[in-house]
PDB file of C-alpha atoms in Angstrom:
ATOM      1  CA  MET A   1      61.984  28.020 -34.411  1.00 51.00           C
ATOM      2  CA  GLU A   2      59.362  25.252 -33.641  1.00 55.00           C
ATOM      3  CA  GLU A   3      60.550  24.960 -30.031  1.00 58.00           C
ATOM      4  CA  GLU A   4      60.244  28.737 -29.594  1.00 58.00           C
ATOM      5  CA  LYS A   5      56.575  28.565 -30.931  1.00 58.00           C
ATOM      6  CA  LYS A   6      55.846  25.805 -28.631  1.00 59.00           C
ATOM      7  CA  ARG A   7      57.112  27.738 -25.531  1.00 60.00           C
ATOM      8  CA  LYS A   8      55.274  30.675 -26.558  1.00 59.00           C
ATOM      9  CA  ASN A   9      52.158  28.411 -26.996  1.00 59.00           C
ATOM     10  CA  LYS A  10      52.656  27.021 -23.581  1.00 59.00           C
ATOM     11  CA  LYS A  11      53.094  30.645 -22.013  1.00 59.00           C
ATOM     12  CA  LYS A  12      49.867  31.667 -23.775  1.00 57.00           C
ATOM     13  CA  LYS A  13      48.000  28.632 -22.421  1.00 53.00           C
ATOM     14  CA  ASN A  14      49.316  29.006 -18.741  1.00 56.00           C
ATOM     15  CA  LYS A  15      48.292  32.734 -19.078  1.00 54.00           C
ATOM     16  CA  GLN A  16      44.924  31.752 -20.100  1.00 51.00           C
ATOM     17  CA  THR A  17      44.769  29.147 -17.359  1.00 50.00           C
ATOM     18  CA  LYS A  18      45.672  31.613 -14.766  1.00 48.00           C
ATOM     19  CA  GLY A  19      42.986  34.085 -16.026  1.00 48.00           C
ATOM     20  CA  ILE A  20      40.252  31.506 -15.952  1.00 44.00           C
ATOM     21  CA  GLU A  21      41.086  30.369 -12.616  1.00 47.00           C
ATOM     22  CA  ASN A  22      40.919  33.832 -11.385  1.00 49.00           C
ATOM     23  CA  ASN A  23      37.451  34.370 -13.100  1.00 45.00           C
ATOM     24  CA  ALA A  24      36.261  30.933 -11.509  1.00 42.00           C
ATOM     25  CA  VAL A  25      37.409  32.231  -8.105  1.00 42.00           C
ATOM     26  CA  GLY A  26      35.516  35.448  -8.714  1.00 45.00           C
ATOM     27  CA  ALA A  27      32.413  33.480  -9.939  1.00 42.00           C
ATOM     28  CA  GLU A  28      32.558  31.280  -6.824  1.00 42.00           C
ATOM     29  CA  GLU A  29      32.640  34.440  -4.473  1.00 46.00           C
ATOM     30  CA  SER A  30      29.739  35.886  -6.889  1.00 44.00           C
ATOM     31  CA  ALA A  31      27.832  32.967  -6.324  1.00 41.00           C
ATOM     32  CA  SER A  32      28.347  32.885  -2.370  1.00 44.00           C
ATOM     33  CA  SER A  33      27.580  36.481  -2.246  1.00 43.00           C
ATOM     34  CA  ASN A  34      24.319  35.865  -4.207  1.00 43.00           C
ATOM     35  CA  GLN A  35      23.111  33.148  -2.078  1.00 43.00           C
ATOM     36  CA  ASN A  36      24.024  35.240   1.291  1.00 44.00           C
ATOM     37  CA  TYR A  37      21.601  38.329   0.179  1.00 40.00           C
ATOM     38  CA  PRO A  38      18.253  36.951   1.071  1.00 41.00           C
ATOM     39  CA  ALA A  39      19.477  35.294   4.504  1.00 42.00           C
ATOM     40  CA  GLU A  40      21.035  38.705   5.064  1.00 41.00           C
ATOM     41  CA  ILE A  41      17.924  40.713   4.392  1.00 38.00           C
ATOM     42  CA  ARG A  42      15.814  38.478   6.455  1.00 45.00           C
ATOM     43  CA  GLY A  43      18.352  38.784   9.255  1.00 46.00           C
ATOM     44  CA  SER A  44      18.185  42.586   9.273  1.00 42.00           C
ATOM     45  CA  GLU A  45      14.462  42.597   9.411  1.00 44.00           C
ATOM     46  CA  ALA A  46      14.257  40.213  12.105  1.00 42.00           C
ATOM     47  CA  HIS A  47      17.061  41.875  14.070  1.00 45.00           C
ATOM     48  CA  THR A  48      18.484  38.455  15.215  1.00 45.00           C
ATOM     49  CA  ASP A  49      22.163  37.397  15.982  1.00 48.00           C
ATOM     50  CA  ASP A  50      21.881  33.721  15.258  1.00 49.00           C
ATOM     51  CA  THR A  51      25.275  32.514  13.984  1.00 49.00           C
ATOM     52  CA  SER A  52      24.294  28.737  13.349  1.00 51.00           C
ATOM     53  CA  GLY A  53      22.467  29.854  10.305  1.00 53.00           C
ATOM     54  CA  ILE A  54      25.561  31.821   8.922  1.00 54.00           C
ATOM     55  CA  ASP A  55      27.591  28.453   9.232  1.00 58.00           C
ATOM     56  CA  ASP A  56      25.078  26.366   7.196  1.00 61.00           C
ATOM     57  CA  ASP A  57      25.013  29.208   4.508  1.00 62.00           C
ATOM     58  CA  SER A  58      28.768  29.081   4.114  1.00 63.00           C
ATOM     59  CA  ASN A  59      28.670  25.632   3.839  1.00 65.00           C
ATOM     60  CA  ARG A  60      26.458  25.576   1.071  1.00 66.00           C
ATOM     61  CA  HIS A  61      28.074  28.528  -0.701  1.00 63.00           C
ATOM     62  CA  ASP A  62      31.434  26.582  -0.646  1.00 70.00           C
ATOM     63  CA  THR A  63      29.573  23.536  -2.210  1.00 73.00           C
ATOM     64  CA  GLU A  64      28.109  25.755  -4.872  1.00 73.00           C
ATOM     65  CA  GLY A  65      31.701  27.828  -5.542  1.00 72.00           C
ATOM     66  CA  ALA A  66      33.277  24.245  -6.128  1.00 73.00           C
ATOM     67  CA  LYS A  67      30.651  23.619  -8.694  1.00 73.00           C
ATOM     68  CA  VAL A  68      31.020  26.984 -10.416  1.00 76.00           C
ATOM     69  CA  SER A  69      35.123  26.354 -10.435  1.00 77.00           C
ATOM     70  CA  SER A  70      34.582  22.994 -12.031  1.00 79.00           C
ATOM     71  CA  LEU A  71      32.279  24.507 -14.791  1.00 83.00           C
ATOM     72  CA  ALA A  72      35.003  27.127 -15.601  1.00 80.00           C
ATOM     73  CA  GLU A  73      37.729  24.659 -15.435  1.00 82.00           C
ATOM     74  CA  ASN A  74      35.694  22.637 -18.011  1.00 83.00           C
ATOM     75  CA  GLU A  75      35.118  25.397 -20.233  1.00 82.00           C
ATOM     76  CA  LYS A  76      38.888  26.331 -20.210  1.00 81.00           C
ATOM     77  CA  HIS A  77      39.711  22.638 -21.378  1.00 83.00           C
ATOM     78  CA  CYS A  78      37.380  22.915 -24.074  1.00 86.00           C
ATOM     79  CA  ARG A  79      38.351  26.114 -25.571  1.00 83.00           C
ATOM     80  CA  MET A  80      42.081  25.093 -25.304  1.00 86.00           C
ATOM     81  CA  ASP A  81      41.168  21.876 -27.215  1.00 85.00           C
ATOM     82  CA  THR A  82      39.209  23.616 -29.793  1.00 85.00           C
ATOM     83  CA  GLU A  83      42.444  26.172 -30.408  1.00 84.00           C
ATOM     84  CA  ALA A  84      44.942  23.455 -30.470  1.00 86.00           C
ATOM     85  CA  ALA A  85      42.637  21.593 -33.085  1.00 87.00           C
ATOM     86  CA  PHE A  86      42.648  24.872 -35.199  1.00 83.00           C
ATOM     87  CA  GLU A  87      46.385  25.085 -35.045  1.00 87.00           C
ATOM     88  CA  GLU A  88      47.010  21.362 -35.850  1.00 88.00           C
ATOM     89  CA  LYS A  89      44.829  21.658 -38.906  1.00 86.00           C
ATOM     90  CA  ILE A  90      46.377  25.006 -40.353  1.00 87.00           C
ATOM     91  CA  LYS A  91      49.835  23.109 -39.738  1.00 87.00           C
ATOM     92  CA  GLN A  92      48.665  20.205 -41.876  1.00 88.00           C
ATOM     93  CA  LEU A  93      47.307  22.628 -44.653  1.00 86.00           C
ATOM     94  CA  GLN A  94      50.828  24.068 -44.757  1.00 87.00           C
ATOM     95  CA  LYS A  95      52.613  20.736 -45.072  1.00 86.00           C
ATOM     96  CA  ASP A  96      50.255  19.880 -48.038  1.00 86.00           C
ATOM     97  CA  LYS A  97      51.342  22.999 -49.466  1.00 83.00           C
ATOM     98  CA  VAL A  98      54.920  22.203 -49.280  1.00 87.00           C
ATOM     99  CA  SER A  99      54.391  18.668 -50.519  1.00 86.00           C
ATOM    100  CA  HIS A 100      52.407  20.122 -53.582  1.00 82.00           C
ATOM    101  CA  MET A 101      55.252  22.604 -54.467  1.00 86.00           C
ATOM    102  CA  GLN A 102      57.668  19.774 -54.083  1.00 89.00           C
ATOM    103  CA  LYS A 103      55.711  17.605 -56.817  1.00 86.00           C
ATOM    104  CA  GLU A 104      55.435  20.738 -58.928  1.00 83.00           C
ATOM    105  CA  ALA A 105      59.228  21.246 -58.949  1.00 85.00           C
ATOM    106  CA  ILE A 106      59.713  17.236 -60.037  1.00 88.00           C
ATOM    107  CA  PHE A 107      56.874  17.937 -62.540  1.00 79.00           C
ATOM    108  CA  GLU A 108      58.597  20.949 -63.961  1.00 83.00           C
ATOM    109  CA  GLU A 109      62.217  18.930 -64.204  1.00 85.00           C
ATOM    110  CA  LYS A 110      60.452  16.039 -65.909  1.00 81.00           C
ATOM    111  CA  LEU A 111      59.256  18.480 -68.515  1.00 76.00           C
ATOM    112  CA  LYS A 112      62.579  20.067 -69.004  1.00 76.00           C
ATOM    113  CA  GLN A 113      64.095  16.549 -69.312  1.00 76.00           C
ATOM    114  CA  PHE A 114      61.419  15.551 -71.757  1.00 70.00           C
ATOM    115  CA  SER A 115      62.017  18.799 -73.970  1.00 70.00           C
ATOM    116  CA  ARG A 116      65.840  18.243 -73.909  1.00 72.00           C
ATOM    117  CA  GLU A 117      65.429  14.514 -75.102  1.00 71.00           C
ATOM    118  CA  LYS A 118      63.219  15.412 -78.297  1.00 63.00           C
ATOM    119  CA  ASP A 119      64.802  14.880 -81.576  1.00 60.00           C
ATOM    120  CA  ALA A 120      64.666  16.835 -84.788  1.00 56.00           C
ATOM    121  CA  SER A 121      63.896  13.935 -86.969  1.00 64.00           C
ATOM    122  CA  LEU A 122      60.437  13.699 -85.237  1.00 65.00           C
ATOM    123  CA  LEU A 123      58.896  16.982 -85.727  1.00 72.00           C
ATOM    124  CA  LYS A 124      55.424  16.091 -85.976  1.00 75.00           C
ATOM    125  CA  GLU A 125      55.505  13.921 -83.006  1.00 74.00           C
ATOM    126  CA  GLU A 126      57.237  16.938 -81.332  1.00 69.00           C
ATOM    127  CA  SER A 127      54.455  19.300 -82.115  1.00 76.00           C
ATOM    128  CA  ASN A 128      52.151  16.882 -80.663  1.00 77.00           C
ATOM    129  CA  PHE A 129      53.979  16.445 -77.647  1.00 74.00           C
ATOM    130  CA  ASN A 130      54.485  20.309 -77.166  1.00 80.00           C
ATOM    131  CA  GLU A 131      50.619  20.428 -77.381  1.00 84.00           C
ATOM    132  CA  ARG A 132      50.398  18.088 -74.705  1.00 82.00           C
ATOM    133  CA  ILE A 133      52.773  19.783 -72.540  1.00 80.00           C
ATOM    134  CA  LYS A 134      50.740  23.028 -73.047  1.00 86.00           C
ATOM    135  CA  GLN A 135      47.712  21.369 -71.935  1.00 87.00           C
ATOM    136  CA  LEU A 136      49.641  20.116 -68.859  1.00 84.00           C
ATOM    137  CA  GLN A 137      51.065  23.259 -68.200  1.00 85.00           C
ATOM    138  CA  ASN A 138      47.450  24.963 -68.330  1.00 87.00           C
ATOM    139  CA  GLU A 139      46.545  22.450 -65.687  1.00 85.00           C
ATOM    140  CA  ASN A 140      49.398  23.177 -63.634  1.00 82.00           C
ATOM    141  CA  ASN A 141      48.670  27.114 -63.873  1.00 85.00           C
ATOM    142  CA  SER A 142      45.025  26.299 -62.582  1.00 83.00           C
ATOM    143  CA  HIS A 143      46.491  24.281 -59.770  1.00 80.00           C
ATOM    144  CA  LEU A 144      48.731  27.118 -58.947  1.00 84.00           C
ATOM    145  CA  HIS A 145      45.501  29.432 -58.600  1.00 85.00           C
ATOM    146  CA  LYS A 146      44.026  26.927 -56.658  1.00 82.00           C
ATOM    147  CA  GLU A 147      46.910  26.969 -54.275  1.00 81.00           C
ATOM    148  CA  ALA A 148      46.913  30.699 -54.152  1.00 83.00           C
ATOM    149  CA  SER A 149      43.411  30.564 -53.138  1.00 82.00           C
ATOM    150  CA  PHE A 150      44.191  27.967 -50.560  1.00 80.00           C
ATOM    151  CA  GLU A 151      46.914  30.288 -48.976  1.00 84.00           C
ATOM    152  CA  MET A 152      44.474  33.238 -48.799  1.00 87.00           C
ATOM    153  CA  LYS A 153      41.741  31.124 -47.280  1.00 84.00           C
ATOM    154  CA  ILE A 154      44.413  29.974 -44.470  1.00 81.00           C
ATOM    155  CA  MET A 155      45.149  33.558 -43.977  1.00 86.00           C
ATOM    156  CA  GLN A 156      41.467  34.574 -43.521  1.00 85.00           C
ATOM    157  CA  LEU A 157      40.984  31.701 -41.181  1.00 82.00           C
ATOM    158  CA  GLN A 158      44.180  32.834 -39.182  1.00 83.00           C
ATOM    159  CA  ASP A 159      43.109  36.202 -39.003  1.00 85.00           C
ATOM    160  CA  GLU A 160      39.256  34.998 -37.737  1.00 83.00           C
ATOM    161  CA  ILE A 161      41.103  32.809 -34.923  1.00 81.00           C
ATOM    162  CA  SER A 162      43.103  35.890 -33.949  1.00 84.00           C
ATOM    163  CA  SER A 163      40.024  38.058 -33.900  1.00 84.00           C
ATOM    164  CA  LEU A 164      38.213  35.601 -31.813  1.00 82.00           C
ATOM    165  CA  ARG A 165      41.295  35.251 -29.270  1.00 84.00           C
ATOM    166  CA  ARG A 166      41.053  38.902 -29.114  1.00 87.00           C
ATOM    167  CA  GLN A 167      37.474  38.878 -28.344  1.00 84.00           C
ATOM    168  CA  GLU A 168      37.777  36.355 -25.789  1.00 81.00           C
ATOM    169  CA  ALA A 169      40.277  38.367 -24.145  1.00 84.00           C
ATOM    170  CA  ASN A 170      38.235  41.227 -24.206  1.00 85.00           C
ATOM    171  CA  GLN A 171      35.290  39.393 -22.634  1.00 81.00           C
ATOM    172  CA  GLU A 172      37.558  37.907 -19.816  1.00 83.00           C
ATOM    173  CA  GLU A 173      38.798  41.198 -18.889  1.00 86.00           C
ATOM    174  CA  LYS A 174      35.344  42.698 -18.788  1.00 83.00           C
ATOM    175  CA  ILE A 175      34.214  39.803 -16.488  1.00 80.00           C
ATOM    176  CA  ARG A 176      37.366  40.304 -14.092  1.00 85.00           C
ATOM    177  CA  GLN A 177      36.581  44.032 -13.979  1.00 85.00           C
ATOM    178  CA  LEU A 178      32.878  43.152 -13.147  1.00 81.00           C
ATOM    179  CA  HIS A 179      33.928  40.741 -10.388  1.00 82.00           C
ATOM    180  CA  MET A 180      36.261  43.220  -8.911  1.00 86.00           C
ATOM    181  CA  GLU A 181      33.554  45.965  -8.680  1.00 81.00           C
ATOM    182  CA  LYS A 182      31.278  43.319  -7.363  1.00 78.00           C
ATOM    183  CA  ASP A 183      33.984  42.236  -4.622  1.00 80.00           C
ATOM    184  CA  VAL A 184      34.027  46.314  -3.860  1.00 80.00           C
ATOM    185  CA  TYR A 185      30.260  46.422  -3.400  1.00 75.00           C
ATOM    186  CA  LEU A 186      30.114  43.442  -1.192  1.00 78.00           C
ATOM    187  CA  GLN A 187      32.905  44.976   0.921  1.00 76.00           C
ATOM    188  CA  LYS A 188      30.682  47.964   1.247  1.00 71.00           C
ATOM    189  CA  GLU A 189      27.613  46.095   1.980  1.00 67.00           C
ATOM    190  CA  ALA A 190      29.281  44.353   4.821  1.00 69.00           C
ATOM    191  CA  GLU A 191      30.139  47.604   6.436  1.00 67.00           C
ATOM    192  CA  PHE A 192      26.468  48.643   5.895  1.00 60.00           C
ATOM    193  CA  GLU A 193      25.054  45.533   7.301  1.00 63.00           C
ATOM    194  CA  MET A 194      26.753  46.804  10.815  1.00 65.00           C
ATOM    195  CA  ASN A 195      24.228  49.827  10.807  1.00 63.00           C
ATOM    196  CA  SER A 196      20.629  49.333  10.441  1.00 64.00           C
ATOM    197  CA  GLN A 197      20.214  52.850   9.530  1.00 64.00           C
ATOM    198  CA  LEU A 198      22.098  52.413   6.124  1.00 59.00           C
ATOM    199  CA  GLN A 199      19.806  49.868   4.903  1.00 66.00           C
ATOM    200  CA  SER A 200      18.369  52.091   2.163  1.00 69.00           C
ATOM    201  CA  GLU A 201      21.972  52.262   0.715  1.00 64.00           C
ATOM    202  CA  LYS A 202      22.329  48.488   0.810  1.00 63.00           C
ATOM    203  CA  ASN A 203      19.108  48.286  -1.374  1.00 68.00           C
ATOM    204  CA  SER A 204      20.687  50.456  -3.814  1.00 70.00           C
ATOM    205  CA  TRP A 205      23.631  48.364  -3.849  1.00 68.00           C
ATOM    206  CA  LEU A 206      21.597  45.384  -4.292  1.00 70.00           C
ATOM    207  CA  LEU A 207      19.780  46.924  -7.509  1.00 75.00           C
ATOM    208  CA  LYS A 208      23.375  47.880  -9.033  1.00 71.00           C
ATOM    209  CA  GLU A 209      24.494  44.138  -8.393  1.00 69.00           C
ATOM    210  CA  ALA A 210      21.266  43.141 -10.427  1.00 72.00           C
ATOM    211  CA  GLY A 211      22.552  45.276 -13.216  1.00 69.00           C
ATOM    212  CA  LEU A 212      26.104  43.586 -13.140  1.00 66.00           C
ATOM    213  CA  GLU A 213      24.480  40.201 -13.192  1.00 72.00           C
ATOM    214  CA  LYS A 214      22.524  41.415 -16.374  1.00 75.00           C
ATOM    215  CA  LYS A 215      25.878  42.668 -17.774  1.00 70.00           C
ATOM    216  CA  ASN A 216      27.467  39.112 -17.011  1.00 66.00           C
ATOM    217  CA  ASN A 217      24.630  36.894 -18.795  1.00 73.00           C
ATOM    218  CA  GLU A 218      25.030  39.497 -21.849  1.00 73.00           C
ATOM    219  CA  LEU A 219      28.702  38.407 -21.898  1.00 66.00           C
ATOM    220  CA  VAL A 220      28.018  34.739 -21.706  1.00 67.00           C
ATOM    221  CA  ASP A 221      25.625  34.978 -24.730  1.00 75.00           C
ATOM    222  CA  GLU A 222      28.478  36.619 -26.583  1.00 71.00           C
ATOM    223  CA  VAL A 223      30.715  33.827 -25.692  1.00 64.00           C
ATOM    224  CA  GLU A 224      28.260  31.506 -27.045  1.00 75.00           C
ATOM    225  CA  LYS A 225      28.200  33.369 -30.329  1.00 75.00           C
ATOM    226  CA  LEU A 226      31.901  33.073 -30.481  1.00 68.00           C
ATOM    227  CA  ASN A 227      31.711  29.296 -29.897  1.00 68.00           C
ATOM    228  CA  SER A 228      29.198  29.178 -32.915  1.00 76.00           C
ATOM    229  CA  LYS A 229      31.657  31.013 -35.092  1.00 71.00           C
ATOM    230  CA  ARG A 230      34.468  28.350 -34.261  1.00 68.00           C
ATOM    231  CA  VAL A 231      32.093  25.545 -35.293  1.00 72.00           C
ATOM    232  CA  ASN A 232      31.755  27.390 -38.816  1.00 75.00           C
ATOM    233  CA  LEU A 233      35.468  27.641 -38.967  1.00 66.00           C
ATOM    234  CA  GLU A 234      35.813  23.951 -38.347  1.00 69.00           C
ATOM    235  CA  LYS A 235      33.376  23.468 -41.442  1.00 76.00           C
ATOM    236  CA  LYS A 236      35.376  25.520 -43.616  1.00 71.00           C
ATOM    237  CA  VAL A 237      38.577  23.651 -42.856  1.00 63.00           C
ATOM    238  CA  LYS A 238      36.900  20.264 -43.639  1.00 73.00           C
ATOM    239  CA  GLU A 239      35.781  21.851 -47.043  1.00 74.00           C
ATOM    240  CA  MET A 240      39.446  22.871 -47.545  1.00 69.00           C
ATOM    241  CA  GLU A 241      40.735  19.434 -46.665  1.00 69.00           C
ATOM    242  CA  LYS A 242      38.289  17.836 -49.364  1.00 77.00           C
ATOM    243  CA  GLU A 243      39.320  20.332 -51.956  1.00 72.00           C
ATOM    244  CA  THR A 244      42.968  19.416 -51.365  1.00 67.00           C
ATOM    245  CA  GLU A 245      42.293  15.468 -51.775  1.00 74.00           C
ATOM    246  CA  ASN A 246      40.877  16.400 -55.059  1.00 72.00           C
ATOM    247  CA  LYS A 247      43.809  18.207 -56.050  1.00 67.00           C
ATOM    248  CA  VAL A 248      46.018  15.441 -55.030  1.00 66.00           C
ATOM    249  CA  GLN A 249      44.111  12.994 -57.325  1.00 75.00           C
ATOM    250  CA  LYS A 250      44.580  15.386 -60.400  1.00 71.00           C
ATOM    251  CA  GLU A 251      48.223  15.478 -59.502  1.00 67.00           C
ATOM    252  CA  VAL A 252      48.350  11.838 -59.813  1.00 70.00           C
ATOM    253  CA  SER A 253      46.680  11.895 -63.076  1.00 72.00           C
ATOM    254  CA  LEU A 254      49.235  14.319 -64.270  1.00 67.00           C
ATOM    255  CA  GLU A 255      52.124  11.995 -63.351  1.00 73.00           C
ATOM    256  CA  GLU A 256      50.484   9.294 -65.362  1.00 77.00           C
ATOM    257  CA  ARG A 257      50.189  11.325 -68.447  1.00 72.00           C
ATOM    258  CA  ILE A 258      53.802  12.211 -68.104  1.00 67.00           C
ATOM    259  CA  SER A 259      54.814   8.608 -67.633  1.00 74.00           C
ATOM    260  CA  LEU A 260      52.807   7.825 -70.937  1.00 76.00           C
ATOM    261  CA  LEU A 261      54.691  10.627 -72.582  1.00 69.00           C
ATOM    262  CA  VAL A 262      57.939   9.222 -71.425  1.00 68.00           C
ATOM    263  CA  ASP A 263      57.240   5.987 -72.892  1.00 74.00           C
ATOM    264  CA  GLU A 264      56.197   7.310 -76.254  1.00 70.00           C
ATOM    265  CA  VAL A 265      59.710   9.267 -76.305  1.00 64.00           C
ATOM    266  CA  GLU A 266      61.406   5.922 -75.555  1.00 73.00           C
ATOM    267  CA  ASN A 267      59.497   4.202 -78.374  1.00 72.00           C
ATOM    268  CA  SER A 268      60.619   7.109 -80.667  1.00 65.00           C
ATOM    269  CA  ASN A 269      64.195   6.528 -79.416  1.00 66.00           C
ATOM    270  CA  SER A 270      64.035   2.820 -80.637  1.00 71.00           C
ATOM    271  CA  THR A 271      62.678   3.846 -83.797  1.00 66.00           C
ATOM    272  CA  MET A 272      65.384   6.225 -84.487  1.00 66.00           C
ATOM    273  CA  VAL A 273      67.912   3.481 -83.610  1.00 68.00           C
ATOM    274  CA  SER A 274      66.463   1.055 -86.291  1.00 68.00           C
ATOM    275  CA  LEU A 275      66.443   3.938 -88.779  1.00 64.00           C
ATOM    276  CA  GLU A 276      70.208   4.734 -88.292  1.00 71.00           C
ATOM    277  CA  GLU A 277      70.830   0.824 -88.550  1.00 76.00           C
ATOM    278  CA  LYS A 278      68.813   0.869 -92.110  1.00 68.00           C
ATOM    279  CA  VAL A 279      71.031   3.915 -93.157  1.00 64.00           C
ATOM    280  CA  LYS A 280      74.348   2.068 -92.465  1.00 74.00           C
ATOM    281  CA  GLU A 281      72.979  -0.910 -94.355  1.00 76.00           C
ATOM    282  CA  THR A 282      72.073   1.157 -97.308  1.00 68.00           C
ATOM    283  CA  GLU A 283      75.705   2.941 -97.221  1.00 73.00           C
ATOM    284  CA  LYS A 284      77.288  -0.488 -97.181  1.00 78.00           C
ATOM    285  CA  GLU A 285      75.152  -1.456-100.172  1.00 74.00           C
ATOM    286  CA  ARG A 286      76.001   1.843-101.909  1.00 70.00           C
ATOM    287  CA  GLU A 287      79.767   1.057-101.292  1.00 79.00           C
ATOM    288  CA  ASN A 288      79.295  -2.380-102.931  1.00 75.00           C
ATOM    289  CA  TRP A 289      77.700  -0.859-105.998  1.00 72.00           C
ATOM    290  CA  VAL A 290      80.422   1.552-106.367  1.00 71.00           C
ATOM    291  CA  GLN A 291      82.878  -1.405-106.027  1.00 80.00           C
ATOM    292  CA  LYS A 292      81.079  -3.435-108.682  1.00 70.00           C
ATOM    293  CA  GLU A 293      80.781  -0.373-110.806  1.00 70.00           C
ATOM    294  CA  LYS A 294      84.521   0.216-110.570  1.00 74.00           C
ATOM    295  CA  SER A 295      84.969  -3.483-111.707  1.00 72.00           C
ATOM    296  CA  PHE A 296      82.534  -3.123-114.475  1.00 64.00           C
ATOM    297  CA  ARG A 297      84.406  -0.006-115.962  1.00 67.00           C
ATOM    298  CA  GLU A 298      87.723  -1.840-115.606  1.00 74.00           C
ATOM    299  CA  ILE A 299      86.272  -4.896-117.625  1.00 66.00           C
ATOM    300  CA  ILE A 300      84.658  -2.491-120.342  1.00 63.00           C
ATOM    301  CA  SER A 301      88.177  -0.872-120.582  1.00 66.00           C
ATOM    302  CA  SER A 302      89.917  -3.907-121.006  1.00 67.00           C
ATOM    303  CA  LEU A 303      87.392  -5.113-123.623  1.00 61.00           C
ATOM    304  CA  SER A 304      87.698  -1.993-125.458  1.00 61.00           C
ATOM    305  CA  GLY A 305      91.554  -2.396-125.434  1.00 62.00           C
ATOM    306  CA  ASP A 306      91.133  -5.785-126.969  1.00 57.00           C
ATOM    307  CA  ASN A 307      88.880  -4.512-129.683  1.00 55.00           C
ATOM    308  CA  ALA A 308      91.261  -1.705-130.587  1.00 59.00           C
ATOM    309  CA  LEU A 309      94.119  -4.276-131.146  1.00 60.00           C
ATOM    310  CA  LEU A 310      91.830  -6.396-133.407  1.00 55.00           C
ATOM    311  CA  GLU A 311      90.942  -3.456-135.528  1.00 57.00           C
ATOM    312  CA  THR A 312      94.936  -2.643-135.973  1.00 61.00           C
ATOM    313  CA  GLN A 313      95.678  -6.291-137.126  1.00 56.00           C
ATOM    314  CA  PRO A 314      96.301  -6.639-140.975  1.00 53.00           C
ATOM    315  CA  GLY A 315      93.315  -7.991-143.040  1.00 50.00           C
ATOM    316  CA  ARG A 316      90.735  -6.075-141.181  1.00 47.00           C
TER     317      ARG A 316
END
């Protein structure tokens, strides 16, 4: 299952990389076309056919396009690194949850073993132990509630990440559509430049392009807002990690308490063994007294027989 998830993540990253590269190419063409407009308008007004100026503009546009492509590539890597960090933190929280559940299972097993080893002769101590066990169980229940809240927070973070990814995909789709519309406008504009009588239509296309650039800027602002939301999510994840550390410390203290209880049970068992030895000694003493009593009775019976013989003798 983990290998399939890794393959799916790789496919998603490849698709995102292709989409961003296409956006970078569109941005390069957009930057090139924006730089060409002033030169082309001046060329149409002057009615000149000088081709050397066009070559210089194309070289400058290539340089600017390379810069735009580099910026898009850097933005792509930053976004991919941020998403990978989110996924790694979520996996770590899930591992902590599994570890906590294992410790709880060990804790419950120790409680069961402790309850089996209790002895009826230590009722007072047993009531104290039961009270302590109840306290530990209450603390365990509070930890379970906290664990449930952690799971809810993880699910909320995952939902927010999915929402951010969907919003990013929508923004990228809108940018791609705008670039496609812009390319169509540029093709039509190239046809209009061949005829000076359609200069007015060209101006209208330029106005539409300005509107498209405005939309593009608005989309860039929305992307910045999404990045700020990511920063807030990272802060929330750090806070959850601190809460998890506190929970682990409390679990360590619970294990120490259980160890103390086990020591008390062992001391109780040793006390019970000493009592059994005393009972055995008492039984031996009782048997000795029974033997002595039996011998005393035999002596008394013998003396009574002698006394009876003396009384039956003549002269008494």
